[in-house]
Coordinates of N, CA and C in Angstrom, one line a residue:
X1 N 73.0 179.1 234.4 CA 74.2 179.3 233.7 C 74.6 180.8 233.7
X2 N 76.0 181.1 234.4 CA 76.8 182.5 234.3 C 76.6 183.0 232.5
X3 N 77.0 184.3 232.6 CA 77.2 184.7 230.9 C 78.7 184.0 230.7
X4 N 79.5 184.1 231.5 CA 81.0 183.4 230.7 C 80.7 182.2 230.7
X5 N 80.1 181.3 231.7 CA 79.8 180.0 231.4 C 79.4 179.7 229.9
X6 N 78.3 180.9 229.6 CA 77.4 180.9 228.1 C 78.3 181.1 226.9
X7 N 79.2 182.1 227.5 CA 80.5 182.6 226.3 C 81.0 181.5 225.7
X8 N 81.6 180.6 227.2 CA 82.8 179.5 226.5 C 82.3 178.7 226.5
X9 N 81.5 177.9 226.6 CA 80.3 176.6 225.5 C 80.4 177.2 224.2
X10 N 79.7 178.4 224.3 CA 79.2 179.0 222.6 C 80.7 179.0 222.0
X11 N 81.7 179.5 222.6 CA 82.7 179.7 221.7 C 83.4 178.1 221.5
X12 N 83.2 177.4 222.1 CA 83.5 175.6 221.8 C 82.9 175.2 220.8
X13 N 81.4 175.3 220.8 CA 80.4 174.9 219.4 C 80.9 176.1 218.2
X14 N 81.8 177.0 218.5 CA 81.9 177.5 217.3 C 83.6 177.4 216.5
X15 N 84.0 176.3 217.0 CA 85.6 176.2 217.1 C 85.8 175.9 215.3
X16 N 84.8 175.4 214.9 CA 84.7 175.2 213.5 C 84.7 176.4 212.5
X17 N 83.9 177.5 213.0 CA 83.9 179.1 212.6 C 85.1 180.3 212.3
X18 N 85.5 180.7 211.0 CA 86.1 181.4 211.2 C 86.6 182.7 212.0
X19 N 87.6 182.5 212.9 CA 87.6 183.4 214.4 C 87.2 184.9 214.2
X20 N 87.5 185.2 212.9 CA 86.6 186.9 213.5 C 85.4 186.7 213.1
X21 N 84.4 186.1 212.5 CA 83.0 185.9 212.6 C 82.5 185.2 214.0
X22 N 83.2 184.1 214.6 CA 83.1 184.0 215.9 C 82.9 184.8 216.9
X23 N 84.0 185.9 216.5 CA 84.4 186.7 217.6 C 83.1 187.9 217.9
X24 N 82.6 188.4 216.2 CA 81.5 189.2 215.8 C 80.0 188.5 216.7
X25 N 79.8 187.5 216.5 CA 78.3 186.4 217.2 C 78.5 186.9 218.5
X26 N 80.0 186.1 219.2 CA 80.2 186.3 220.7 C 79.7 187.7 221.0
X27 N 80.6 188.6 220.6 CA 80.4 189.8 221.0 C 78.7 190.3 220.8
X28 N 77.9 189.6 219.8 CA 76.5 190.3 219.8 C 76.0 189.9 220.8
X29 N 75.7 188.5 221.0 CA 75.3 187.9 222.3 C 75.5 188.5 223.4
X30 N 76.8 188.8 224.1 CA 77.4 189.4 224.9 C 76.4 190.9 225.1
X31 N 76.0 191.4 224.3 CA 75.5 193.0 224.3 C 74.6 192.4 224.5
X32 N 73.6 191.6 223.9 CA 72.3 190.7 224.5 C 72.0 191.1 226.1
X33 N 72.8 190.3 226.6 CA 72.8 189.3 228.0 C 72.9 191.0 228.6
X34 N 74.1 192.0 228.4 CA 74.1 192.8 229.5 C 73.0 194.0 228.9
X35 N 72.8 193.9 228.0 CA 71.1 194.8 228.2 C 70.2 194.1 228.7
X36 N 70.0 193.7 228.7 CA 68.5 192.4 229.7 C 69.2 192.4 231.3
X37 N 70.2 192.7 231.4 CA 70.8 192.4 232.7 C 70.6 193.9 233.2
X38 N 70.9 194.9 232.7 CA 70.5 196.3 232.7 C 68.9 196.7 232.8
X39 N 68.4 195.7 232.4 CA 67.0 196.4 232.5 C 66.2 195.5 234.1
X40 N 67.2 195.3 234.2 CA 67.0 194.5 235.9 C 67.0 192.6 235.9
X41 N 67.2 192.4 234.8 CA 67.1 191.1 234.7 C 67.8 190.2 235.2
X42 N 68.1 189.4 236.1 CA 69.2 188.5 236.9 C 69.9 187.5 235.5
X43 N 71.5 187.9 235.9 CA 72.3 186.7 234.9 C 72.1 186.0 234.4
X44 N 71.4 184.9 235.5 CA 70.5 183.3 234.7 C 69.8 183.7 233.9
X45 N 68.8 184.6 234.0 CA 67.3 184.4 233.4 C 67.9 185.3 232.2
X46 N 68.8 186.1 232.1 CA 69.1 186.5 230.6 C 69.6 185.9 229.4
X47 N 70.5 185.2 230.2 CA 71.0 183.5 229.7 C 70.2 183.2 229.0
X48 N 69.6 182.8 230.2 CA 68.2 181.4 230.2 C 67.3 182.0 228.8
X49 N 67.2 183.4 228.2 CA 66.1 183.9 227.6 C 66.5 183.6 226.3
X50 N 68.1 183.5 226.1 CA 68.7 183.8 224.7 C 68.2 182.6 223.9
X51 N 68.2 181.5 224.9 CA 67.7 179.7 223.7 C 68.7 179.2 224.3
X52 N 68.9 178.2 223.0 CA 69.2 176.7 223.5 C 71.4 177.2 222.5
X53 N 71.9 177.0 223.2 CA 73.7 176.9 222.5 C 73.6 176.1 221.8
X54 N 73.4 174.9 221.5 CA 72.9 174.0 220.5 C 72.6 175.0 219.1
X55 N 71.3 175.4 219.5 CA 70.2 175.7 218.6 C 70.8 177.3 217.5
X56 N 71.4 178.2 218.9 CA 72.4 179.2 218.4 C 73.6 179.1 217.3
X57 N 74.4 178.0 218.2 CA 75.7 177.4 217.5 C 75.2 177.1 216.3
X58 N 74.4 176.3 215.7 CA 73.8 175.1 214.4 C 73.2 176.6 213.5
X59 N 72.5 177.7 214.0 CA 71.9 178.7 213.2 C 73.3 179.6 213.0
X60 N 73.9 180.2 213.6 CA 75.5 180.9 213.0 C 76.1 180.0 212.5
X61 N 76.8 178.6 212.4 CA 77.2 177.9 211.2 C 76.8 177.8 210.1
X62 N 75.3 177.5 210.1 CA 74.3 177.7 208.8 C 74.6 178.8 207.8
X63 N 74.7 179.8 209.1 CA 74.5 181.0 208.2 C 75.9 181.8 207.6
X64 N 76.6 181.1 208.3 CA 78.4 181.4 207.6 C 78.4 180.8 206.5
X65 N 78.1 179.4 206.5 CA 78.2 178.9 205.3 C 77.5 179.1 204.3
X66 N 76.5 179.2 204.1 CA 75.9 180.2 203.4 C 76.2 181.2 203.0
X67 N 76.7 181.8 203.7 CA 77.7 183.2 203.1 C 78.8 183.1 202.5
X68 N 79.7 182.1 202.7 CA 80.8 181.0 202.4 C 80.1 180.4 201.1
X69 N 79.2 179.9 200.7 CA 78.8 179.4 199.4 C 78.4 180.3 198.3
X70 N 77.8 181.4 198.9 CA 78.1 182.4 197.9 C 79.1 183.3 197.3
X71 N 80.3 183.5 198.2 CA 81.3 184.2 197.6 C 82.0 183.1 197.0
X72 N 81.9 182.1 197.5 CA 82.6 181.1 196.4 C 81.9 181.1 194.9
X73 N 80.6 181.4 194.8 CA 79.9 181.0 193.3 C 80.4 182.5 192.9
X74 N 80.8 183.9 193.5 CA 80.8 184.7 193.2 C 82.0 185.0 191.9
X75 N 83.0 184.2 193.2 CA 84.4 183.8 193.0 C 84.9 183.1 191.6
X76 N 83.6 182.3 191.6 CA 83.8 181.3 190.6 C 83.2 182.1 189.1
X77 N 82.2 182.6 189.3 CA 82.2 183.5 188.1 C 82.9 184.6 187.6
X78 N 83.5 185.4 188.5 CA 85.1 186.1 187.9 C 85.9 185.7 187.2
X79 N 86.3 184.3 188.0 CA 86.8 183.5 186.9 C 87.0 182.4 186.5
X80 N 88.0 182.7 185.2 CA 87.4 181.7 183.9 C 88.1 180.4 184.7
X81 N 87.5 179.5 184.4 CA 88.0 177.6 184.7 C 89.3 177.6 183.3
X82 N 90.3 176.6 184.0 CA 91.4 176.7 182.7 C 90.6 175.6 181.8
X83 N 90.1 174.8 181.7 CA 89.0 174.5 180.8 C 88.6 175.3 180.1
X84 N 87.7 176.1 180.2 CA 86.9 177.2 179.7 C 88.1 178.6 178.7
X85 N 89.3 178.3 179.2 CA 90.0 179.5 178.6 C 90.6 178.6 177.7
X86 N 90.8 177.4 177.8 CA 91.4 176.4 176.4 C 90.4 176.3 175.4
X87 N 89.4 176.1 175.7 CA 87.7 176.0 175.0 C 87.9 177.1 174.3
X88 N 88.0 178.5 174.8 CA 87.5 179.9 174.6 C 88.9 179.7 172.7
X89 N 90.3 179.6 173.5 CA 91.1 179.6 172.8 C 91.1 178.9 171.6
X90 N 90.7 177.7 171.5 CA 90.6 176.8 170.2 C 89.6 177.0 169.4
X91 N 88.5 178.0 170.0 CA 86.9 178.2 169.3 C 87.9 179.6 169.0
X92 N 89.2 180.0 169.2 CA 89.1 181.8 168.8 C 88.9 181.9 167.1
X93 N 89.6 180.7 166.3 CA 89.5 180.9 164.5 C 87.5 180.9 164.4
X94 N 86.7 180.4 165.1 CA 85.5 180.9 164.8 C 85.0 181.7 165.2
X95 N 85.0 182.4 166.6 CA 84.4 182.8 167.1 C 84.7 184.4 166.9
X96 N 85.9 184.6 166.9 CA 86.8 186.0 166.7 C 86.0 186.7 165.3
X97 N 86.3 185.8 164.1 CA 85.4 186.3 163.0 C 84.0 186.9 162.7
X98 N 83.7 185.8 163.6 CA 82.1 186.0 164.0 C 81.8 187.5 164.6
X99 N 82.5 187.3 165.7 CA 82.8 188.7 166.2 C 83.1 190.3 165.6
X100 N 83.8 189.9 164.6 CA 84.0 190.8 164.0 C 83.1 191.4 162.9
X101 N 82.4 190.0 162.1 CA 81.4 190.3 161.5 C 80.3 190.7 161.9
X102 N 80.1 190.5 163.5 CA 79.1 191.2 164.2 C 79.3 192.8 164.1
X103 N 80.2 193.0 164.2 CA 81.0 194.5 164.5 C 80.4 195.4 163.5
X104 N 81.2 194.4 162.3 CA 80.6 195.4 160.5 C 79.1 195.1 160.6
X105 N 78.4 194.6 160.8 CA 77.1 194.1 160.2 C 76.4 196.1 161.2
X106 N 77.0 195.6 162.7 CA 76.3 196.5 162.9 C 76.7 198.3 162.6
X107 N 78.1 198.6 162.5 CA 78.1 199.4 161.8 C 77.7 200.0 160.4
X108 N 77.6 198.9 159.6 CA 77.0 198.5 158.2 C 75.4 199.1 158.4
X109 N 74.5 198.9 159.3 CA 73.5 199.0 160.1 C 73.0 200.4 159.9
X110 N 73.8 200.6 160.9 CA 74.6 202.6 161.1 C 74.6 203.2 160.1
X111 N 75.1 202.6 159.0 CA 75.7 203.8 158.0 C 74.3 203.6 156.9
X112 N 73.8 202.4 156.6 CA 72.9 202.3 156.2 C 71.4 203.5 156.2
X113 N 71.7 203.6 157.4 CA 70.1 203.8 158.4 C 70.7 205.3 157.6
X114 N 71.5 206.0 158.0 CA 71.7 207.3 158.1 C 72.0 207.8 156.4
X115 N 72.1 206.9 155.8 CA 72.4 207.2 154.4 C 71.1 207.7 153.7
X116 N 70.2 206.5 154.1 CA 69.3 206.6 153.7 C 68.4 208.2 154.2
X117 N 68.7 208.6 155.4 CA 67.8 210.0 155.8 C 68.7 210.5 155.1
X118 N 69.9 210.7 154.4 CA 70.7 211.8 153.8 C 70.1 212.2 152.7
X119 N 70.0 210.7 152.2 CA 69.2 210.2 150.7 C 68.1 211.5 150.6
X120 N 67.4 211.1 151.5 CA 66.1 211.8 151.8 C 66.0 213.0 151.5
X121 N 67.0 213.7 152.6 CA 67.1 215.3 152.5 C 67.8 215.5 151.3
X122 N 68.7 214.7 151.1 CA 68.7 215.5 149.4 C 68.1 215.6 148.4
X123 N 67.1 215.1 148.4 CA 65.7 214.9 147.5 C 65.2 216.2 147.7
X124 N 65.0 215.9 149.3 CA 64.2 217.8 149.6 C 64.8 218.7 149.1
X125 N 66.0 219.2 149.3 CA 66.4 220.1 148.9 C 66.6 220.5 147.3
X126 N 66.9 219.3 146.7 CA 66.4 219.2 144.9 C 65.2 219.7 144.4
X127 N 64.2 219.3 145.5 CA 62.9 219.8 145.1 C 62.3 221.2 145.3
X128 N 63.0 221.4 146.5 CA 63.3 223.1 147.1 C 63.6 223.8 146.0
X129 N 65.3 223.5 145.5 CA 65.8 224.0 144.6 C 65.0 224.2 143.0
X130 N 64.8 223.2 142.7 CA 63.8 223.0 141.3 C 62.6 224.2 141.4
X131 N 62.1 224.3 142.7 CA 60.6 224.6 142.8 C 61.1 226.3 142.6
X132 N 62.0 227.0 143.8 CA 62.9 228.0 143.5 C 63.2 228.6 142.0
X133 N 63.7 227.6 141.1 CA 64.4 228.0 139.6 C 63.5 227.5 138.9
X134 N 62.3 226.7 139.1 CA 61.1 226.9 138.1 C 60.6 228.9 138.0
X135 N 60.5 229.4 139.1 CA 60.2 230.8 139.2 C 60.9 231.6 138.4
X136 N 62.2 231.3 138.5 CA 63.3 232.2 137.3 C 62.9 231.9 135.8
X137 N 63.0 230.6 136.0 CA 62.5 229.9 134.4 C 61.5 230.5 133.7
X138 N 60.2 230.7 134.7 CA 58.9 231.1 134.3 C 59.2 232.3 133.6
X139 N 59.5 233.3 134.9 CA 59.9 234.8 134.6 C 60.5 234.7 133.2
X140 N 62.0 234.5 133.2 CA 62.3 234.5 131.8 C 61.4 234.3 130.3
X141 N 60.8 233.1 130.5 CA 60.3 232.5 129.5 C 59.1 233.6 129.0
X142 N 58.3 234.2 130.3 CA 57.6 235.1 129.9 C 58.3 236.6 129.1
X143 N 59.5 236.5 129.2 CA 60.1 237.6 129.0 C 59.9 237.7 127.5
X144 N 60.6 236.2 127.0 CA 61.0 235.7 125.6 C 59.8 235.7 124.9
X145 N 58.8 235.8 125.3 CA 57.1 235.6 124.8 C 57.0 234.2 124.8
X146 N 57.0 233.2 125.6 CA 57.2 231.8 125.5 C 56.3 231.4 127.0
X147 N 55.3 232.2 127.4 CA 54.2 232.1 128.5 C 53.7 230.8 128.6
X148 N 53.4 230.0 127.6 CA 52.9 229.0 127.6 C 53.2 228.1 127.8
X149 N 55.3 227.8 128.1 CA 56.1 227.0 128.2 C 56.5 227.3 129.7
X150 N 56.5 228.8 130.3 CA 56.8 229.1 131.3 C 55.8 228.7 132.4
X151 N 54.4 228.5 132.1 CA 53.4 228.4 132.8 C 53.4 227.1 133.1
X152 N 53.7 226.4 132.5 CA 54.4 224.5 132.4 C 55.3 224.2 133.2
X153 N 56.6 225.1 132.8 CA 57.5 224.6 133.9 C 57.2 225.6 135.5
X154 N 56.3 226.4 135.7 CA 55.7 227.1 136.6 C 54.9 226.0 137.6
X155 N 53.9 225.5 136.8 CA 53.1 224.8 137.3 C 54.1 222.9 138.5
X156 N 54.9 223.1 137.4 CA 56.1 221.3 137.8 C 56.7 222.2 138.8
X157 N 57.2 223.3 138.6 CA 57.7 224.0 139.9 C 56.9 224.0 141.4
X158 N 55.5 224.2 141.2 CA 54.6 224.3 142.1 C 54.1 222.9 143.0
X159 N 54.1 221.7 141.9 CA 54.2 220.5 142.1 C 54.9 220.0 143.3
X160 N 56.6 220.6 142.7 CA 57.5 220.0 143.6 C 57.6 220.6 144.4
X161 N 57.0 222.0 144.8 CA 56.9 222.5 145.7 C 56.4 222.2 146.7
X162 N 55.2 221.7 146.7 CA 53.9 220.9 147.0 C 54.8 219.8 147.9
X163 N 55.2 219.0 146.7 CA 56.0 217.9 147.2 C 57.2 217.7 148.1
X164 N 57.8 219.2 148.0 CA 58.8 219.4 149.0 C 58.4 219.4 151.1
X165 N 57.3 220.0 150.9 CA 56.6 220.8 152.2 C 56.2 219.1 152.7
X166 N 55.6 218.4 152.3 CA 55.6 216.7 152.7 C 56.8 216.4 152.9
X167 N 57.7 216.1 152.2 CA 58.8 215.3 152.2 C 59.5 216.1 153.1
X168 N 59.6 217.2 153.8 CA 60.5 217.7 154.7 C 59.5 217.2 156.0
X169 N 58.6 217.2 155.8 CA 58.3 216.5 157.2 C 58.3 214.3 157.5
X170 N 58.3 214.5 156.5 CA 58.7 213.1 156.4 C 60.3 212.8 156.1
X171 N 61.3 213.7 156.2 CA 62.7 214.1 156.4 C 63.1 214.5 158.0
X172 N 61.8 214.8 158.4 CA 62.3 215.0 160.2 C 61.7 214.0 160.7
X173 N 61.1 213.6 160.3 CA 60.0 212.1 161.4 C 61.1 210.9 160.9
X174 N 61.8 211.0 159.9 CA 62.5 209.9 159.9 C 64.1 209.6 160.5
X175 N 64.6 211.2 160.3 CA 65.3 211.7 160.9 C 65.4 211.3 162.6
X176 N 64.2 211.5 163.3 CA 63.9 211.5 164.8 C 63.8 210.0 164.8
X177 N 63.4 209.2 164.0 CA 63.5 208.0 164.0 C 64.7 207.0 164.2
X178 N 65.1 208.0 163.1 CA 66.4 206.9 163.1 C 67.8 207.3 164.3
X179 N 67.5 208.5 164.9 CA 68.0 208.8 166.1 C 68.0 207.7 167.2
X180 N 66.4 207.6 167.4 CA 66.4 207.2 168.6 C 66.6 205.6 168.2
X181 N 66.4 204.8 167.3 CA 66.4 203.6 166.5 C 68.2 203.2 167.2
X182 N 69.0 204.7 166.6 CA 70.3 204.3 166.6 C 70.8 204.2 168.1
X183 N 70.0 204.8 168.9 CA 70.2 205.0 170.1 C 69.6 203.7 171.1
X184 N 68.6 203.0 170.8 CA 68.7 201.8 170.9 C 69.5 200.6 171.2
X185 N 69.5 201.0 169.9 CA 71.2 199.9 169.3 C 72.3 199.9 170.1
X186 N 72.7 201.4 170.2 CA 73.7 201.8 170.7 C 73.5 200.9 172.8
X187 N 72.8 201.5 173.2 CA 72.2 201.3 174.7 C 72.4 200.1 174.9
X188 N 71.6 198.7 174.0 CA 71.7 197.2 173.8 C 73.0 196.7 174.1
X189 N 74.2 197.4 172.9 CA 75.1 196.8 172.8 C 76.1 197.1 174.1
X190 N 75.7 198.4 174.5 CA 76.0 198.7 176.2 C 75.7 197.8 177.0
X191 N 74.2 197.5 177.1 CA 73.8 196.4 178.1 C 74.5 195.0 178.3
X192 N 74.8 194.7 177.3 CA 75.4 193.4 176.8 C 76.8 193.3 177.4
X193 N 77.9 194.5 177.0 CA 79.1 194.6 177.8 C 79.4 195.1 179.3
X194 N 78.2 195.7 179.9 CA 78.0 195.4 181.3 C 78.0 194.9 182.3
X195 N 76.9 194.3 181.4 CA 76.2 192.7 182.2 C 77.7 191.6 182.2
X196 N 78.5 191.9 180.9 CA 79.7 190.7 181.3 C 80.7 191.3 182.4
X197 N 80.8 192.8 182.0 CA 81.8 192.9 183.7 C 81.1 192.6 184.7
X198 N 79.8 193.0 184.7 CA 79.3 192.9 186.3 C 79.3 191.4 186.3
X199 N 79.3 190.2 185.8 CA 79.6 188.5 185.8 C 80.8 188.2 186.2
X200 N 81.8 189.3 185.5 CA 83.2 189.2 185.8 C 83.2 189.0 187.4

């Protein structure tokens, strides 16, 4: 069998094939036969090497349609079925709300998380402060001859001082925490509206 002989069989078993994927196979084949024919190989036998037209034809159908059945599933997930958008439509009085209270819950979340480290640091800084104006207090009180009362509120000064040098580090560890916590969250709810364009 000539190569045109090989051409127009193959291009008969492919009459079913969309003509420029037809035309794509033909043409590979074709570069086939004349490199094997270039490397000294006689017409027939490069033919003869490629297989059976049958066997060619039945594997590029296969394989179109298959390509064919996936842009259609592709297709079909972009988009919505009018089914599915009447569905979407009559569930909107539940689902909308829902939605919404998803929305608060998690900004609610947010303001929570971060109130509470505010909470925090302002403790610190009360205790800072206290521990600070115990020292004035003291001074004074010793001034007034009242040492005994100064050394009291000296001592609660020192306390919270104590207590401040902890809680400031347990004001940045929770601080760092609640950063990356929030940042989490944040990333999640990204992933989530992503993943639906890229479905789209």
């Amino acid at each position: 069998m000539t190569k045109n002989e090989f051409m127009a069989e193959l291009r008969s078993k492919l009459s079913g094939v969309p003509e420029k994927d037809a035309e794509d196979r033909l043409g590979f084949y074709s570069e086939i036969i004349d490199d094997r024919m270039e490397e000294g190989i006689s017409e027939e036998e490069a033919v003869r090497g490629i297989g059976s037209i049958d066997e060619i034809a039945a594997g590029i159908t296969a394989e179109i349609s298959q390509a064919r059945n996936k842009d259609q599933k592709r297709e079909s997930k972009r988009k919505l079925k009018t089914w599915e958008i009447v569905l979407l439509a009559a569930g909107s009085p539940v689902w909308v709300p829902l939605a919404i209270a998803a929305v608060a819950v998690t900004f609610s979340l947010y303001a929570v998380l971060w109130a509470l480290v505010i909470s925090l640091w302002a403790v610190f800084v009360a205790f800072t402060a206290t521990a600070g104006g115990s020292i004035v207090i003291f001074v004074v009180q010793v001034i007034y001859g009242n040492a005994l009362a100064g050394v009291a509120i000296l001592g609660a000064g020192l306390i919270l001082a104590g207590s401040s040098i902890f809680l400031f580090f347990g004001c940045k560890n929770s601080t760092k925490g609640t950063a990356v916590l929030a940042k989490k969250i944040a990333l999640g709810i990204k992933r989530i509206f992503v993943k639906k364009e890229a479905a789209k």
